[in-house]
Amino acid sequence: MTVLLILASQSPARRAVLAAAGVIPVIHVSEVDEPAVLCDAASERGTSVEELSAEQRVSILARAKAKAVYESWKRVADASASSSGDLVVGYPLEAETESFESAETAESSESASNALASDSQSDVTHNVDTAQTRDFSGVTVPTKTFDIHDFAHLNESSNNCNSVLIVGCDSMFLLDGECYGKPHTPEIAFERIKNMSGKTGQLWTGHCLIDARTGKFLCKTSHASVTFAQMSDAEIRAYIETGEPLEVAGSFTLEGFGGAFIEGIQGDPHGVLGISLPILRSMVAELGYAWPDLWNKNTVEETCKKSDPTSTEVPKENVHQPGDGWVQCNCGRRHWGHNGAAGVLLARRDAETGRVTHVVMQHRALWSAEGGTWGIPGGAISDGESAIEGALRESFEEANITSEDIDVVGAYREDHGNWCYTTVFAFEKTGHRVEPCAHDDESMEIKWVPIDDVPKLKLLTAMRTDWPSFRARLDSLASIR
């Protein structure tokens, strides 16, 4: 059995602890409002936040983080399960040789210049040899049509997982009866670290593990005593200038700059790093799984090495979690996503006529492939996800497209054999409004664009090639709904 672990945290330390133990997690950030969660929990108990113990606080927050990610995961899974329509699969590499060679010639002479054409869009950056996305303009692509739920390959990644577990964690440092979370500012960090100097406190870490398939969950906590060396004011200021203590519980780390100032630990050292492996292992077992079923590090790293023949090691700057990384594609280019990639083409319709009026478009960051062009939000499909699930998750993470507010009505999959890109067609639900916005640094802008204005944008090469057929399909789907 293969079990995928989702970590409801962007903590590098927690990810590093898991990776060292053979588990490369998928990262889903919970975006929980921690003070509000604690206030609500205290109110429910008829007490104040200050009267909650450190153990209670970390347990409450760990559960809130895991639950938030679980609910997000479930919304995506439910939206995927309720999708309708056809999946059209195109096989461009199976096109007739003459047509394909013609397209290659066109790409080398015309499409490269077209991609760089306008002086008014000089912010667009391209590396035609390595960064330009696929271009099959002029190619008659053979296709097959499937029911969107019957086509098995759409509903599993190349590293399909039997089960999904979600773990949320939170840590706090208890010293002289006071709980220390993240200081956030240099001034608070200085005051806290000066007070901690030469003393011993307790680092508490809460864990909540949820079985995504059943909704069953467990919560446990770990703690360890941490003794600090005497630190001079100059040492404290120098440590704060590294930036390390500002966004970590207790204003210190064991594995970083702060490790030199820690004289002793009694208890679970992994808990001090943010996640206790022994406790997590026991929780995994209580939910009915075997710890070795989570081991995937060798698989992920070997896949990365094989996919990029020019690399002798895992490209750490590219591979952030399972599914991320470059694939040397059968089409002759490198594409992103070991399990392929997917995105959402979301349309808005006129309330009276039902005709498509707008679509959501992404103005791509300049550092990305064909930076400065416009396309749709999307990205690599994670291990254990279907293409639809990956598209829905990515579109939320990048563009705030909320799964509960849209209907999936069809898909187009461009199949290159060892890599595929799936475009998921969706409509905004009647009575719902999606408010797209740039959620991360992959976009300069996300906005609704009038459908007639899309061809006027500087489009990503693949989108420019596909847009006429995508427009026709959106209009067709709107007419029958």
Tab-separated table of C-alpha atoms in Angstrom:
chain	number	residue	atom	x	y	z
A	1	MET	CA	0.000	0.000	0.000
A	2	THR	CA	1.208	3.519	-0.841
A	3	VAL	CA	0.147	6.295	1.520
A	4	LEU	CA	0.546	9.981	0.634
A	5	LEU	CA	1.246	12.420	3.460
A	6	ILE	CA	0.031	16.018	3.165
A	7	LEU	CA	1.777	18.430	5.522
A	8	ALA	CA	-0.440	21.356	6.527
A	9	SER	CA	2.549	23.630	6.947
A	10	GLN	CA	5.207	25.408	4.920
A	11	SER	CA	7.799	24.943	7.668
A	12	PRO	CA	11.150	23.961	6.085
A	13	ALA	CA	12.170	22.314	9.356
A	14	ARG	CA	9.162	19.987	9.453
A	15	ARG	CA	9.592	19.073	5.822
A	16	ALA	CA	13.311	18.409	6.407
A	17	VAL	CA	12.586	16.132	9.372
A	18	LEU	CA	10.131	14.098	7.306
A	19	ALA	CA	12.434	13.998	4.267
A	20	ALA	CA	15.329	12.736	6.381
A	21	ALA	CA	13.015	9.930	7.517
A	22	GLY	CA	12.183	8.974	3.910
A	23	VAL	CA	8.868	10.847	3.591
A	24	ILE	CA	8.546	13.678	1.054
A	25	PRO	CA	5.187	15.303	1.903
A	26	VAL	CA	2.888	17.312	-0.308
A	27	ILE	CA	2.731	20.840	1.110
A	28	HIS	CA	-0.684	22.459	1.560
A	29	VAL	CA	-0.587	25.634	3.665
A	30	SER	CA	-3.563	25.929	6.020
A	31	GLU	CA	-3.736	29.757	6.216
A	32	VAL	CA	-5.387	29.443	9.630
A	33	ASP	CA	-5.891	32.636	11.675
A	34	GLU	CA	-4.177	31.336	14.814
A	35	PRO	CA	-5.206	34.076	17.279
A	36	ALA	CA	-8.832	33.797	16.162
A	37	VAL	CA	-8.772	30.002	16.527
A	38	LEU	CA	-7.434	30.267	20.074
A	39	CYS	CA	-9.970	32.949	20.995
A	40	ASP	CA	-12.825	30.794	19.718
A	41	ALA	CA	-11.521	27.718	21.532
A	42	ALA	CA	-11.136	29.633	24.793
A	43	SER	CA	-14.637	31.071	24.442
A	44	GLU	CA	-16.086	27.601	23.931
A	45	ARG	CA	-14.371	26.512	27.153
A	46	GLY	CA	-15.595	29.556	29.056
A	47	THR	CA	-12.069	30.789	29.717
A	48	SER	CA	-9.440	33.132	28.303
A	49	VAL	CA	-6.595	32.363	25.905
A	50	GLU	CA	-4.102	33.167	28.676
A	51	GLU	CA	-5.588	30.425	30.827
A	52	LEU	CA	-5.135	27.782	28.120
A	53	SER	CA	-2.079	25.638	28.765
A	54	ALA	CA	0.695	25.335	26.185
A	55	GLU	CA	-0.379	21.746	25.569
A	56	GLN	CA	-3.972	22.818	24.935
A	57	ARG	CA	-2.930	25.626	22.609
A	58	VAL	CA	-0.694	23.528	20.352
A	59	SER	CA	-3.282	20.770	20.199
A	60	ILE	CA	-6.058	23.234	19.258
A	61	LEU	CA	-3.968	24.859	16.541
A	62	ALA	CA	-2.646	21.586	15.114
A	63	ARG	CA	-6.199	20.320	14.767
A	64	ALA	CA	-7.371	23.586	13.180
A	65	LYS	CA	-4.573	23.480	10.594
A	66	ALA	CA	-5.136	19.826	9.683
A	67	LYS	CA	-8.900	20.347	9.529
A	68	ALA	CA	-8.574	23.407	7.247
A	69	VAL	CA	-6.430	21.492	4.774
A	70	TYR	CA	-8.730	18.457	4.988
A	71	GLU	CA	-11.766	20.604	4.195
A	72	SER	CA	-9.939	22.180	1.257
A	73	TRP	CA	-8.887	18.709	0.024
A	74	LYS	CA	-12.462	17.463	0.359
A	75	ARG	CA	-13.917	20.408	-1.563
A	76	VAL	CA	-11.563	19.658	-4.434
A	77	ALA	CA	-12.332	15.930	-4.292
A	78	ASP	CA	-16.089	16.594	-4.244
A	79	ALA	CA	-15.889	19.039	-7.163
A	80	SER	CA	-13.867	16.523	-9.138
A	81	ALA	CA	-16.319	13.723	-8.366
A	82	SER	CA	-19.269	15.855	-9.518
A	83	SER	CA	-17.630	16.869	-12.803
A	84	SER	CA	-19.544	16.148	-15.980
A	85	GLY	CA	-19.088	16.158	-19.735
A	86	ASP	CA	-16.530	14.661	-22.066
A	87	LEU	CA	-12.799	14.289	-21.917
A	88	VAL	CA	-11.282	14.875	-25.333
A	89	VAL	CA	-7.757	13.489	-25.627
A	90	GLY	CA	-5.454	14.774	-28.341
A	91	TYR	CA	-2.383	12.844	-29.505
A	92	PRO	CA	-0.239	15.399	-31.399
A	93	LEU	CA	2.796	13.134	-31.612
A	94	GLU	CA	0.697	10.623	-33.538
A	95	ALA	CA	-0.142	13.148	-36.247
A	96	GLU	CA	0.950	12.369	-39.788
A	97	THR	CA	4.681	12.919	-40.258
A	98	GLU	CA	4.283	15.416	-43.086
A	99	SER	CA	1.947	17.606	-41.076
A	100	PHE	CA	4.141	17.398	-37.993
A	101	GLU	CA	7.300	18.308	-39.915
A	102	SER	CA	5.461	21.249	-41.396
A	103	ALA	CA	4.540	22.432	-37.946
A	104	GLU	CA	8.129	22.041	-36.754
A	105	THR	CA	9.311	24.171	-39.646
A	106	ALA	CA	6.698	26.779	-38.850
A	107	GLU	CA	7.726	26.745	-35.207
A	108	SER	CA	11.391	27.326	-35.959
A	109	SER	CA	10.753	30.190	-38.381
A	110	GLU	CA	7.420	31.834	-37.685
A	111	SER	CA	6.138	30.968	-34.205
A	112	ALA	CA	9.364	32.033	-32.519
A	113	SER	CA	9.162	35.463	-34.095
A	114	ASN	CA	5.435	35.661	-33.404
A	115	ALA	CA	6.065	34.844	-29.766
A	116	LEU	CA	8.420	37.811	-29.526
A	117	ALA	CA	6.541	40.126	-31.844
A	118	SER	CA	5.227	43.224	-30.137
A	119	ASP	CA	7.406	46.115	-28.976
A	120	SER	CA	4.486	47.212	-26.825
A	121	GLN	CA	4.948	44.008	-24.824
A	122	SER	CA	8.695	44.131	-24.391
A	123	ASP	CA	8.368	42.848	-20.830
A	124	VAL	CA	7.735	39.391	-22.297
A	125	THR	CA	10.819	37.214	-21.940
A	126	HIS	CA	11.406	34.028	-23.911
A	127	ASN	CA	14.036	31.432	-24.354
A	128	VAL	CA	12.676	29.779	-27.483
A	129	ASP	CA	14.948	26.746	-27.229
A	130	THR	CA	14.170	25.782	-23.662
A	131	ALA	CA	11.258	27.796	-22.281
A	132	GLN	CA	8.732	28.058	-25.105
A	133	THR	CA	5.746	25.854	-24.499
A	134	ARG	CA	4.508	23.295	-26.992
A	135	ASP	CA	3.249	24.546	-30.359
A	136	PHE	CA	1.260	22.235	-32.624
A	137	SER	CA	-0.324	24.935	-34.747
A	138	GLY	CA	-0.860	23.619	-38.260
A	139	VAL	CA	-0.969	20.019	-37.029
A	140	THR	CA	-4.133	17.963	-37.436
A	141	VAL	CA	-4.192	16.291	-34.030
A	142	PRO	CA	-5.945	12.898	-33.805
A	143	THR	CA	-8.353	12.747	-30.878
A	144	LYS	CA	-10.484	10.334	-28.911
A	145	THR	CA	-13.436	11.165	-26.691
A	146	PHE	CA	-14.213	9.595	-23.318
A	147	ASP	CA	-16.651	10.170	-20.518
A	148	ILE	CA	-14.820	12.336	-18.019
A	149	HIS	CA	-15.178	9.666	-15.300
A	150	ASP	CA	-14.473	6.598	-17.432
A	151	PHE	CA	-11.017	7.495	-18.675
A	152	ALA	CA	-8.855	5.812	-16.031
A	153	HIS	CA	-5.661	7.717	-16.741
A	154	LEU	CA	-7.325	11.041	-16.013
A	155	ASN	CA	-8.274	9.873	-12.546
A	156	GLU	CA	-4.902	8.792	-11.291
A	157	SER	CA	-1.400	10.174	-11.243
A	158	SER	CA	1.585	8.137	-12.335
A	159	ASN	CA	2.375	7.699	-8.645
A	160	ASN	CA	-1.128	6.851	-7.518
A	161	CYS	CA	-1.663	6.439	-3.784
A	162	ASN	CA	-4.099	4.173	-1.995
A	163	SER	CA	-4.694	6.586	0.881
A	164	VAL	CA	-4.063	10.166	1.922
A	165	LEU	CA	-3.131	11.323	5.417
A	166	ILE	CA	-3.055	14.982	6.468
A	167	VAL	CA	-0.900	16.135	9.381
A	168	GLY	CA	-1.107	19.517	11.076
A	169	CYS	CA	1.372	20.687	13.705
A	170	ASP	CA	1.939	23.638	15.986
A	171	SER	CA	4.708	24.457	18.447
A	172	MET	CA	5.018	26.790	21.441
A	173	PHE	CA	7.738	27.446	23.977
A	174	LEU	CA	6.805	27.610	27.663
A	175	LEU	CA	9.135	29.609	29.939
A	176	ASP	CA	8.377	30.843	33.448
A	177	GLY	CA	4.692	30.098	32.898
A	178	GLU	CA	4.444	32.145	29.692
A	179	CYS	CA	3.774	30.727	26.215
A	180	TYR	CA	5.977	31.991	23.399
A	181	GLY	CA	4.870	31.611	19.814
A	182	LYS	CA	6.493	33.355	16.837
A	183	PRO	CA	7.886	36.796	17.749
A	184	HIS	CA	7.459	38.266	14.224
A	185	THR	CA	9.431	41.442	15.067
A	186	PRO	CA	13.116	41.969	16.031
A	187	GLU	CA	12.107	43.920	19.138
A	188	ILE	CA	9.957	41.123	20.569
A	189	ALA	CA	12.546	38.508	19.577
A	190	PHE	CA	15.309	40.401	21.420
A	191	GLU	CA	13.243	40.711	24.585
A	192	ARG	CA	12.304	37.030	24.564
A	193	ILE	CA	15.742	35.637	23.758
A	194	LYS	CA	17.381	37.820	26.417
A	195	ASN	CA	14.895	36.432	28.936
A	196	MET	CA	15.549	32.848	27.753
A	197	SER	CA	19.339	33.190	28.052
A	198	GLY	CA	20.738	30.716	30.589
A	199	LYS	CA	17.311	29.252	31.398
A	200	THR	CA	15.417	26.022	30.715
A	201	GLY	CA	11.952	25.934	29.161
A	202	GLN	CA	9.637	23.410	27.533
A	203	LEU	CA	8.921	23.185	23.818
A	204	TRP	CA	5.437	21.766	23.186
A	205	THR	CA	4.368	20.466	19.776
A	206	GLY	CA	0.845	19.445	18.866
A	207	HIS	CA	0.031	16.950	16.115
A	208	CYS	CA	-3.262	16.185	14.394
A	209	LEU	CA	-3.469	13.415	11.804
A	210	ILE	CA	-6.536	12.997	9.590
A	211	ASP	CA	-7.366	10.079	7.304
A	212	ALA	CA	-8.702	11.992	4.295
A	213	ARG	CA	-10.698	9.034	2.968
A	214	THR	CA	-12.648	8.472	6.192
A	215	GLY	CA	-12.360	11.766	8.081
A	216	LYS	CA	-11.112	9.967	11.196
A	217	PHE	CA	-8.538	11.957	13.156
A	218	LEU	CA	-6.157	11.723	16.115
A	219	CYS	CA	-4.439	14.426	18.187
A	220	LYS	CA	-1.296	14.009	20.306
A	221	THR	CA	1.361	16.273	21.790
A	222	SER	CA	5.063	16.001	22.530
A	223	HIS	CA	7.312	18.112	24.730
A	224	ALA	CA	10.973	18.470	25.562
A	225	SER	CA	12.986	20.600	27.980
A	226	VAL	CA	15.437	22.944	26.273
A	227	THR	CA	18.354	24.590	28.118
A	228	PHE	CA	19.919	27.734	26.660
A	229	ALA	CA	23.445	29.021	27.056
A	230	GLN	CA	24.159	32.493	28.383
A	231	MET	CA	24.020	34.868	25.435
A	232	SER	CA	25.455	38.360	25.204
A	233	ASP	CA	23.402	41.223	23.795
A	234	ALA	CA	25.721	41.295	20.785
A	235	GLU	CA	25.121	37.593	20.132
A	236	ILE	CA	21.360	38.041	20.428
A	237	ARG	CA	21.371	40.959	18.004
A	238	ALA	CA	23.552	39.060	15.536
A	239	TYR	CA	21.212	36.062	15.750
A	240	ILE	CA	18.163	38.242	15.150
A	241	GLU	CA	19.856	39.849	12.129
A	242	THR	CA	19.941	36.423	10.459
A	243	GLY	CA	16.134	36.584	10.383
A	244	GLU	CA	15.901	32.999	11.616
A	245	PRO	CA	14.154	33.511	14.969
A	246	LEU	CA	11.384	35.823	13.763
A	247	GLU	CA	9.007	33.207	12.352
A	248	VAL	CA	9.672	30.190	14.574
A	249	ALA	CA	8.026	29.215	17.843
A	250	GLY	CA	10.042	30.320	20.861
A	251	SER	CA	12.381	32.461	18.715
A	252	PHE	CA	14.955	29.702	18.221
A	253	THR	CA	15.810	26.716	16.056
A	254	LEU	CA	17.826	23.631	16.885
A	255	GLU	CA	18.939	22.891	13.332
A	256	GLY	CA	20.009	26.419	12.333
A	257	PHE	CA	21.956	29.380	13.705
A	258	GLY	CA	20.256	28.906	17.054
A	259	GLY	CA	21.680	25.428	17.602
A	260	ALA	CA	24.959	26.848	18.929
A	261	PHE	CA	23.116	28.459	21.838
A	262	ILE	CA	21.272	25.314	23.003
A	263	GLU	CA	23.200	23.426	25.687
A	264	GLY	CA	20.846	20.538	26.307
A	265	ILE	CA	17.585	18.822	25.412
A	266	GLN	CA	15.643	16.339	27.489
A	267	GLY	CA	12.756	14.622	25.747
A	268	ASP	CA	11.803	14.197	22.110
A	269	PRO	CA	14.337	16.102	19.931
A	270	HIS	CA	12.171	15.801	16.809
A	271	GLY	CA	9.397	17.658	18.590
A	272	VAL	CA	11.797	20.561	19.066
A	273	LEU	CA	12.204	20.616	15.283
A	274	GLY	CA	8.449	20.910	14.851
A	275	ILE	CA	7.212	17.364	14.293
A	276	SER	CA	7.765	14.238	16.383
A	277	LEU	CA	8.494	11.187	14.250
A	278	PRO	CA	7.809	8.644	17.031
A	279	ILE	CA	4.432	10.231	17.786
A	280	LEU	CA	3.524	10.525	14.105
A	281	ARG	CA	4.464	6.885	13.561
A	282	SER	CA	2.194	5.792	16.426
A	283	MET	CA	-0.674	7.871	15.052
A	284	VAL	CA	-0.225	6.395	11.572
A	285	ALA	CA	-0.437	2.923	13.113
A	286	GLU	CA	-3.569	3.808	15.119
A	287	LEU	CA	-5.285	4.823	11.883
A	288	GLY	CA	-4.482	1.413	10.439
A	289	TYR	CA	-1.456	2.130	8.256
A	290	ALA	CA	2.171	0.998	8.319
A	291	TRP	CA	4.870	3.652	8.638
A	292	PRO	CA	7.005	2.230	5.783
A	293	ASP	CA	4.031	2.790	3.434
A	294	LEU	CA	4.779	6.525	3.691
A	295	TRP	CA	8.370	6.159	2.488
A	296	ASN	CA	8.696	7.759	-0.931
A	297	LYS	CA	11.967	9.711	-0.895
A	298	ASN	CA	13.905	7.271	-3.080
A	299	THR	CA	11.058	7.093	-5.589
A	300	VAL	CA	10.760	10.870	-5.841
A	301	GLU	CA	14.506	11.444	-6.137
A	302	GLU	CA	15.072	8.693	-8.689
A	303	THR	CA	12.211	10.035	-10.802
A	304	CYS	CA	13.790	13.489	-10.721
A	305	LYS	CA	17.210	12.192	-11.761
A	306	LYS	CA	15.856	10.137	-14.629
A	307	SER	CA	13.696	12.955	-15.949
A	308	ASP	CA	16.584	15.386	-16.394
A	309	PRO	CA	19.603	13.696	-17.995
A	310	THR	CA	21.695	16.845	-17.610
A	311	SER	CA	21.368	16.760	-13.809
A	312	THR	CA	23.467	14.627	-11.482
A	313	GLU	CA	21.335	15.370	-8.428
A	314	VAL	CA	17.816	16.341	-7.471
A	315	PRO	CA	17.238	19.953	-8.567
A	316	LYS	CA	16.299	21.319	-5.157
A	317	GLU	CA	15.340	24.692	-6.574
A	318	ASN	CA	12.661	23.012	-8.700
A	319	VAL	CA	11.434	19.997	-6.751
A	320	HIS	CA	9.389	21.267	-3.842
A	321	GLN	CA	7.102	18.287	-3.315
A	322	PRO	CA	6.067	15.046	-5.006
A	323	GLY	CA	4.995	15.728	-8.570
A	324	ASP	CA	7.191	18.805	-9.076
A	325	GLY	CA	10.140	18.623	-11.461
A	326	TRP	CA	11.060	18.636	-15.133
A	327	VAL	CA	10.284	15.879	-17.619
A	328	GLN	CA	12.291	15.430	-20.811
A	329	CYS	CA	9.273	14.964	-23.026
A	330	ASN	CA	8.847	12.780	-26.098
A	331	CYS	CA	8.022	15.971	-28.022
A	332	GLY	CA	11.625	17.153	-27.607
A	333	ARG	CA	10.993	19.777	-24.941
A	334	ARG	CA	11.189	19.832	-21.173
A	335	HIS	CA	7.846	20.130	-19.405
A	336	TRP	CA	6.953	20.700	-15.756
A	337	GLY	CA	5.326	17.941	-13.691
A	338	HIS	CA	6.315	14.290	-13.242
A	339	ASN	CA	2.638	13.341	-13.250
A	340	GLY	CA	1.817	15.866	-15.937
A	341	ALA	CA	0.256	19.252	-15.364
A	342	ALA	CA	-3.244	20.704	-15.412
A	343	GLY	CA	-5.103	23.995	-15.232
A	344	VAL	CA	-8.621	25.423	-15.105
A	345	LEU	CA	-10.207	27.466	-17.887
A	346	LEU	CA	-13.026	29.093	-15.921
A	347	ALA	CA	-15.826	30.873	-17.783
A	348	ARG	CA	-18.583	33.234	-16.674
A	349	ARG	CA	-21.927	33.249	-18.507
A	350	ASP	CA	-24.587	35.871	-19.030
A	351	ALA	CA	-27.430	35.274	-16.570
A	352	GLU	CA	-30.117	35.690	-19.225
A	353	THR	CA	-28.649	34.230	-22.406
A	354	GLY	CA	-26.263	31.693	-20.911
A	355	ARG	CA	-23.555	32.766	-23.368
A	356	VAL	CA	-19.946	32.903	-22.208
A	357	THR	CA	-18.893	36.497	-21.497
A	358	HIS	CA	-15.584	36.256	-19.592
A	359	VAL	CA	-12.808	33.821	-18.702
A	360	VAL	CA	-10.195	33.942	-15.934
A	361	MET	CA	-6.685	34.578	-17.273
A	362	GLN	CA	-3.292	34.597	-15.571
A	363	HIS	CA	-0.563	37.108	-16.423
A	364	ARG	CA	2.486	34.955	-15.859
A	365	ALA	CA	5.438	36.106	-13.749
A	366	LEU	CA	8.432	37.267	-15.769
A	367	TRP	CA	10.679	34.559	-14.301
A	368	SER	CA	8.400	31.747	-15.523
A	369	ALA	CA	8.543	30.006	-18.911
A	370	GLU	CA	7.467	32.585	-21.495
A	371	GLY	CA	7.213	35.079	-18.668
A	372	GLY	CA	4.893	38.003	-19.251
A	373	THR	CA	2.448	36.066	-21.407
A	374	TRP	CA	-1.130	35.163	-20.501
A	375	GLY	CA	-2.491	31.685	-19.844
A	376	ILE	CA	-4.662	29.871	-17.324
A	377	PRO	CA	-3.790	29.111	-13.692
A	378	GLY	CA	-2.438	25.608	-13.210
A	379	GLY	CA	0.645	23.557	-12.483
A	380	ALA	CA	2.110	20.164	-11.719
A	381	ILE	CA	-0.195	17.352	-10.595
A	382	SER	CA	0.844	16.012	-7.191
A	383	ASP	CA	1.223	12.343	-6.363
A	384	GLY	CA	-2.147	10.829	-5.526
A	385	GLU	CA	-4.161	13.446	-7.427
A	386	SER	CA	-6.240	13.110	-10.545
A	387	ALA	CA	-5.695	15.673	-13.273
A	388	ILE	CA	-8.979	17.385	-12.354
A	389	GLU	CA	-8.050	17.489	-8.667
A	390	GLY	CA	-4.631	18.898	-9.518
A	391	ALA	CA	-6.147	21.572	-11.745
A	392	LEU	CA	-8.667	22.598	-9.078
A	393	ARG	CA	-6.050	22.717	-6.320
A	394	GLU	CA	-3.560	24.673	-8.408
A	395	SER	CA	-6.196	27.161	-9.568
A	396	PHE	CA	-7.155	27.851	-5.963
A	397	GLU	CA	-3.555	28.173	-4.775
A	398	GLU	CA	-2.605	30.467	-7.646
A	399	ALA	CA	-5.814	32.354	-8.406
A	400	ASN	CA	-8.346	31.919	-5.565
A	401	ILE	CA	-10.699	29.920	-7.804
A	402	THR	CA	-12.858	28.174	-5.205
A	403	SER	CA	-13.997	24.651	-6.087
A	404	GLU	CA	-17.385	24.982	-4.411
A	405	ASP	CA	-18.262	27.911	-6.680
A	406	ILE	CA	-17.662	26.215	-10.038
A	407	ASP	CA	-18.934	23.303	-12.129
A	408	VAL	CA	-16.471	21.188	-14.100
A	409	VAL	CA	-18.105	20.578	-17.490
A	410	GLY	CA	-15.382	18.948	-19.584
A	411	ALA	CA	-11.671	18.557	-20.200
A	412	TYR	CA	-9.067	18.423	-22.949
A	413	ARG	CA	-5.932	16.389	-22.466
A	414	GLU	CA	-2.923	16.839	-24.729
A	415	ASP	CA	-1.103	13.515	-24.493
A	416	HIS	CA	2.594	13.338	-25.352
A	417	GLY	CA	3.030	9.774	-24.114
A	418	ASN	CA	5.309	10.410	-21.144
A	419	TRP	CA	3.747	13.775	-20.273
A	420	CYS	CA	0.286	15.313	-20.549
A	421	TYR	CA	-1.407	18.632	-19.960
A	422	THR	CA	-5.087	18.643	-19.015
A	423	THR	CA	-7.210	21.751	-19.484
A	424	VAL	CA	-10.302	21.555	-17.279
A	425	PHE	CA	-13.309	23.521	-18.556
A	426	ALA	CA	-15.500	24.992	-15.839
A	427	PHE	CA	-18.372	27.433	-15.444
A	428	GLU	CA	-19.055	29.692	-12.523
A	429	LYS	CA	-22.109	28.268	-10.752
A	430	THR	CA	-25.382	30.153	-11.058
A	431	GLY	CA	-25.725	32.490	-8.105
A	432	HIS	CA	-22.028	32.167	-7.199
A	433	ARG	CA	-19.192	34.595	-7.870
A	434	VAL	CA	-15.517	33.734	-8.068
A	435	GLU	CA	-13.235	36.636	-7.185
A	436	PRO	CA	-9.879	35.692	-8.701
A	437	CYS	CA	-6.645	37.206	-7.441
A	438	ALA	CA	-2.939	36.428	-7.489
A	439	HIS	CA	-2.250	34.175	-4.516
A	440	ASP	CA	1.477	33.662	-5.050
A	441	ASP	CA	4.515	34.954	-6.938
A	442	GLU	CA	3.747	32.938	-10.085
A	443	SER	CA	1.398	35.644	-11.369
A	444	MET	CA	1.646	39.350	-12.064
A	445	GLU	CA	-2.122	39.523	-12.360
A	446	ILE	CA	-5.215	37.310	-12.366
A	447	LYS	CA	-8.432	38.717	-13.756
A	448	TRP	CA	-11.680	38.129	-15.624
A	449	VAL	CA	-11.115	38.938	-19.297
A	450	PRO	CA	-13.943	39.508	-21.805
A	451	ILE	CA	-13.891	36.432	-24.010
A	452	ASP	CA	-13.614	38.482	-27.218
A	453	ASP	CA	-10.489	40.175	-25.832
A	454	VAL	CA	-8.523	36.993	-25.150
A	455	PRO	CA	-6.914	36.863	-28.639
A	456	LYS	CA	-5.748	40.455	-28.117
A	457	LEU	CA	-3.557	39.367	-25.189
A	458	LYS	CA	0.030	38.196	-25.572
A	459	LEU	CA	-0.809	34.523	-25.070
A	460	LEU	CA	1.398	31.672	-23.969
A	461	THR	CA	2.371	29.729	-27.094
A	462	ALA	CA	0.297	26.677	-26.186
A	463	MET	CA	-2.704	28.826	-25.280
A	464	ARG	CA	-2.427	30.805	-28.508
A	465	THR	CA	-2.454	27.539	-30.459
A	466	ASP	CA	-5.375	26.043	-28.517
A	467	TRP	CA	-7.531	29.124	-28.000
A	468	PRO	CA	-9.718	28.855	-31.142
A	469	SER	CA	-10.761	25.290	-30.278
A	470	PHE	CA	-11.121	26.160	-26.581
A	471	ARG	CA	-13.366	29.121	-27.435
A	472	ALA	CA	-15.509	26.946	-29.687
A	473	ARG	CA	-15.845	24.286	-27.002
A	474	LEU	CA	-16.801	26.783	-24.313
A	475	ASP	CA	-19.511	28.196	-26.585
A	476	SER	CA	-20.735	24.680	-27.361
A	477	LEU	CA	-20.823	23.694	-23.691
A	478	ALA	CA	-22.703	26.859	-22.821
A	479	SER	CA	-25.314	26.215	-25.510
A	480	ILE	CA	-26.221	22.780	-24.190
A	481	ARG	CA	-26.409	23.659	-20.509
